[in-house]
CSV table of C-alpha atoms in Angstrom, one decimal:
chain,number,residue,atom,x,y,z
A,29,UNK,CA,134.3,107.7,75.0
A,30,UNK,CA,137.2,109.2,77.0
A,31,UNK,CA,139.5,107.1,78.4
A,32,UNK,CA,139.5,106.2,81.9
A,33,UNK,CA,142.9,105.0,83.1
A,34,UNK,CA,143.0,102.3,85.8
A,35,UNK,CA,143.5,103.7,89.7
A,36,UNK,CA,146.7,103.4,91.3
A,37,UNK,CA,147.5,99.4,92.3
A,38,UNK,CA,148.6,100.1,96.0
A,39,UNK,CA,144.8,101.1,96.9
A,40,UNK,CA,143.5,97.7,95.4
A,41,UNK,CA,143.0,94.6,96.6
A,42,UNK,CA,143.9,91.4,94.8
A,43,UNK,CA,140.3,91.0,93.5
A,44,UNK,CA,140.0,94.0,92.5
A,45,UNK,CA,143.1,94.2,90.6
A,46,UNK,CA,142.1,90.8,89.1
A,47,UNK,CA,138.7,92.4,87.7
A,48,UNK,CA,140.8,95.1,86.2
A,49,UNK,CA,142.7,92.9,84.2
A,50,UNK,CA,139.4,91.1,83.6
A,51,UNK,CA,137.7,94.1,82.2
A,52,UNK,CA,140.4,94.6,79.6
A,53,UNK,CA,138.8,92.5,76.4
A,54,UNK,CA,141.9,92.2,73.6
A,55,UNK,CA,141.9,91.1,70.0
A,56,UNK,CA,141.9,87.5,69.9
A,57,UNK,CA,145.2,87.8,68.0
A,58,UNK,CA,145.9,84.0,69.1
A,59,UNK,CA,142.9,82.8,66.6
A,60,UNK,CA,144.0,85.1,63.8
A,61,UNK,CA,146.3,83.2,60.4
A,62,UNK,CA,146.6,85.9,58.1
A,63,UNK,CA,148.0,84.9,54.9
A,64,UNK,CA,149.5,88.4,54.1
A,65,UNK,CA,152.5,89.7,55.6
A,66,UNK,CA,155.1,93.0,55.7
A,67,UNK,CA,156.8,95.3,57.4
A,68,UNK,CA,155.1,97.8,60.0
A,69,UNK,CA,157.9,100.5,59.5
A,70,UNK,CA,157.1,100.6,63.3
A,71,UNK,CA,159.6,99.7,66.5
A,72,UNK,CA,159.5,99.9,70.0
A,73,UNK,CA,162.6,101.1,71.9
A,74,UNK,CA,164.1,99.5,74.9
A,75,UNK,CA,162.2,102.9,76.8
A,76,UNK,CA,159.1,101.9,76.0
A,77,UNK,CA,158.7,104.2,73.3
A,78,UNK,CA,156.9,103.4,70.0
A,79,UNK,CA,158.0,104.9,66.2
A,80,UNK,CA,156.6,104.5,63.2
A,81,UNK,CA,158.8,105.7,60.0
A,82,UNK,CA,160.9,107.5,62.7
A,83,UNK,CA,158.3,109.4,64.1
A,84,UNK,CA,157.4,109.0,67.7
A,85,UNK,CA,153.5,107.9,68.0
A,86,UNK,CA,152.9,110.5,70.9
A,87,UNK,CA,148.9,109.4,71.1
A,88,UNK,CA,148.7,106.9,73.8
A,89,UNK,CA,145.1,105.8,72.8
A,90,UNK,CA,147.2,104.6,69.2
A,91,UNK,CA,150.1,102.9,70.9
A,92,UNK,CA,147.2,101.0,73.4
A,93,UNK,CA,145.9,100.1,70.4
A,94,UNK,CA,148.6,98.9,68.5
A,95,UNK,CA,150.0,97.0,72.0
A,96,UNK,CA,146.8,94.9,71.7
A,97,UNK,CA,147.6,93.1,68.3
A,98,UNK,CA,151.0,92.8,69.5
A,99,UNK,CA,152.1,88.7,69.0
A,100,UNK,CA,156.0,87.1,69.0
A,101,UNK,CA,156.7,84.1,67.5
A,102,UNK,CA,158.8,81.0,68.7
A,103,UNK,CA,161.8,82.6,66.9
A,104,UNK,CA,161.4,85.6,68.8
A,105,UNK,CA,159.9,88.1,66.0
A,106,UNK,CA,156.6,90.6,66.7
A,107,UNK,CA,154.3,91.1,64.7
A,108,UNK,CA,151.4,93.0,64.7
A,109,UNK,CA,148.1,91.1,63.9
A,110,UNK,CA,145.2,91.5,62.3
A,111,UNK,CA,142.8,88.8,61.1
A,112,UNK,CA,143.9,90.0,57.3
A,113,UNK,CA,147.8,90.6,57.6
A,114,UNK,CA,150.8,90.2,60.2
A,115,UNK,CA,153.1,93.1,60.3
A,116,UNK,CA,156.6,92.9,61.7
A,117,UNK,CA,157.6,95.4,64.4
A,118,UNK,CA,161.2,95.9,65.3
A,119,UNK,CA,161.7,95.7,69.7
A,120,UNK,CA,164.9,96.8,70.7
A,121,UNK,CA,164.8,95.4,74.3
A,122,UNK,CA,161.0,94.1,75.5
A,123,UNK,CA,157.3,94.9,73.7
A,124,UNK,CA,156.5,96.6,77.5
A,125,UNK,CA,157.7,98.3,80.4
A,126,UNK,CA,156.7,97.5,84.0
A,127,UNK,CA,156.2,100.6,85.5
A,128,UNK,CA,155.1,99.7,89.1
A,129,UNK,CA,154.4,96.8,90.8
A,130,UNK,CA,152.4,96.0,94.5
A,131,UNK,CA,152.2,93.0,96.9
A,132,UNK,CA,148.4,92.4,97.4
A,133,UNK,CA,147.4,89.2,98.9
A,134,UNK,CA,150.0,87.0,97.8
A,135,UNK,CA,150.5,88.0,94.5
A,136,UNK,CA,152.4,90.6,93.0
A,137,UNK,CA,150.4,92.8,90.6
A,138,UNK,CA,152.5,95.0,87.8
A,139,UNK,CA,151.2,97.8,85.8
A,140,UNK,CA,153.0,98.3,82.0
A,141,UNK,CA,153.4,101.7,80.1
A,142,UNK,CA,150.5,101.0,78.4
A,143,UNK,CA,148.3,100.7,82.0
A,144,UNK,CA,148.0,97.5,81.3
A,145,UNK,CA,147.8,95.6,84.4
A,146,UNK,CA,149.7,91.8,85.4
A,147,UNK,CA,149.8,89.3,87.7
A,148,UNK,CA,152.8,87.6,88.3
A,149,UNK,CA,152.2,83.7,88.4
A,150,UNK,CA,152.4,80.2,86.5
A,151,UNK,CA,150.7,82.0,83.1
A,152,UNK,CA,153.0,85.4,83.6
A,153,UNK,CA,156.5,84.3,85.0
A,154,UNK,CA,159.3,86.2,86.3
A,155,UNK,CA,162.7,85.9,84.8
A,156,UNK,CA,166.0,87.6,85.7
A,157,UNK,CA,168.9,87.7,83.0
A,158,UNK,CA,172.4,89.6,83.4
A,159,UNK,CA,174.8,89.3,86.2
A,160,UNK,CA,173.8,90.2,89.9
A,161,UNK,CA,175.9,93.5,89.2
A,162,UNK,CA,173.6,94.5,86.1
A,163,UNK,CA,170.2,92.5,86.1
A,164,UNK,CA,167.1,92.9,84.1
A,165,UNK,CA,164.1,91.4,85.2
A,166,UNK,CA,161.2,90.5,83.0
A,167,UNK,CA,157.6,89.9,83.0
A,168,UNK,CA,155.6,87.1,80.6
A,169,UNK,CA,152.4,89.2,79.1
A,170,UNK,CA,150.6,88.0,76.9
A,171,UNK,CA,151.3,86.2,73.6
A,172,UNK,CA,154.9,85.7,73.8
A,173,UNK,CA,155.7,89.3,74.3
A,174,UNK,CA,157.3,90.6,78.0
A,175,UNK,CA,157.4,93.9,79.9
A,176,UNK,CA,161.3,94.9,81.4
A,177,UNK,CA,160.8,96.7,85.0
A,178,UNK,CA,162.2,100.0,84.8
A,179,UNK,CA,164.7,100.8,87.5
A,180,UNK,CA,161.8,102.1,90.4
A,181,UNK,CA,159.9,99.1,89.6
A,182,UNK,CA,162.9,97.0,90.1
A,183,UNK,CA,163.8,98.5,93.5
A,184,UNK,CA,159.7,98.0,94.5
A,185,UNK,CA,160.5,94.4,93.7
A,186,UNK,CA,163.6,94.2,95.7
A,187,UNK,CA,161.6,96.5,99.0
A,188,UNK,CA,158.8,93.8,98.5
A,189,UNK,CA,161.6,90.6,98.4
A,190,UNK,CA,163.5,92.1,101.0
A,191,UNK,CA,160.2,92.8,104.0
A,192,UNK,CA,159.7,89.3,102.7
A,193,UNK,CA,163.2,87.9,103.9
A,194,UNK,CA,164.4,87.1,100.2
A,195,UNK,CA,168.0,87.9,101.3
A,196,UNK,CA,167.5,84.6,103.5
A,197,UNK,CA,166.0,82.3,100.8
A,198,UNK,CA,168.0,82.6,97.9
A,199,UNK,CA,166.4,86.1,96.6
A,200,UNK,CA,163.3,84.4,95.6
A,201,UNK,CA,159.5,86.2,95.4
A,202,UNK,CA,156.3,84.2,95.4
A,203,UNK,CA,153.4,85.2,93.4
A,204,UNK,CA,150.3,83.0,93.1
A,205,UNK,CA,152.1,79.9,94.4
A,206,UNK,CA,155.3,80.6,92.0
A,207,UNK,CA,158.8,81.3,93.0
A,208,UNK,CA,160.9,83.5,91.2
A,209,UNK,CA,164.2,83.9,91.6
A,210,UNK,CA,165.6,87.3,91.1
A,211,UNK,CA,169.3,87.1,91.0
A,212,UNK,CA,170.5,86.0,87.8
């Protein structure tokens, strides 16, 4: 079955964009304890772009894939998870990258490199980290892991905060009923 990728997030509506992110059924990589673990001889660079032994994967269907059993642990390790082992995966920066974002109806939706889609809010938090000269934003995802906005994503983020007013209240966005402050 080819893949269809998702439309473009400034033609969608909140619902909609929620029934997207619906759609998308993932491993449930939170139920699995394998006993067996090792090294995936796999890593993620702060681009966004996955290798494995050195290689770049250049199949997007694989690196979808793999971003699905994608897990990090309390001490800040990924893994990638199957019910029968856990393989670590080195990240240089963040597991995603946030490579556009939209206001629709109070919430502010992102889509990752890996079309993945994201709505900002109390399960999916926005954090800012740096200095106000350099900052880097990032997104919760899913399992522990986060997505880094790119640099377009971060100036839609700061065209968004600053229609909104944010240079008045403290650079702060609302999505869902969360603030987020976006000045380190």
């Amino acid at each position: 079955m080819p893949y269809e990728p998702p439309p473009y997030l400034a033609g969608l509506t909140l619902a909609e964009i929620a029934e997207l992110v619906a759609q998308r059924k993932l491993p449930p990589v939170e139920g699995w304890a394998p006993q067996t673990s090792g090294d995936s001889h796999m890593r993620i660079a702060a681009d966004g772009t996955w290798f494995h032994e050195g290689g770049a994967i250049k199949r997007e269907a694989m690196v979808r894939a793999f971003a699905g059993l994608l897990r990090r642990d309390a001490g800040g390790q990924h893994w990638l998870v199957t019910p029968f082992e856990k393989l670590t995966i080195a990240v240089e920066d963040a597991a995603f990258i946030a490579v556009d974002c939209v206001r629709a109806d109070g919430a502010l939706a992102f889509r990752l490199n890996t079309d993945d889609i994201v709505i900002a809010g109390p399960e999916h938090r926005l954090r800012t980290e740096g200095d106000p000269e350099h900052p880097a934003a990032y997104l919760d995802v899913r399992q522990g892991c986060e997505a880094r906005l790119n640099r377009s994503t971060w100036a839609q983020l700061v065209e968004i905060a600053l229609s909104e007013g944010a240079a008045d209240n403290g650079w702060q966005v609302t999505s869902q009923g969360e603030s987020f402050r976006l000045l380190p």
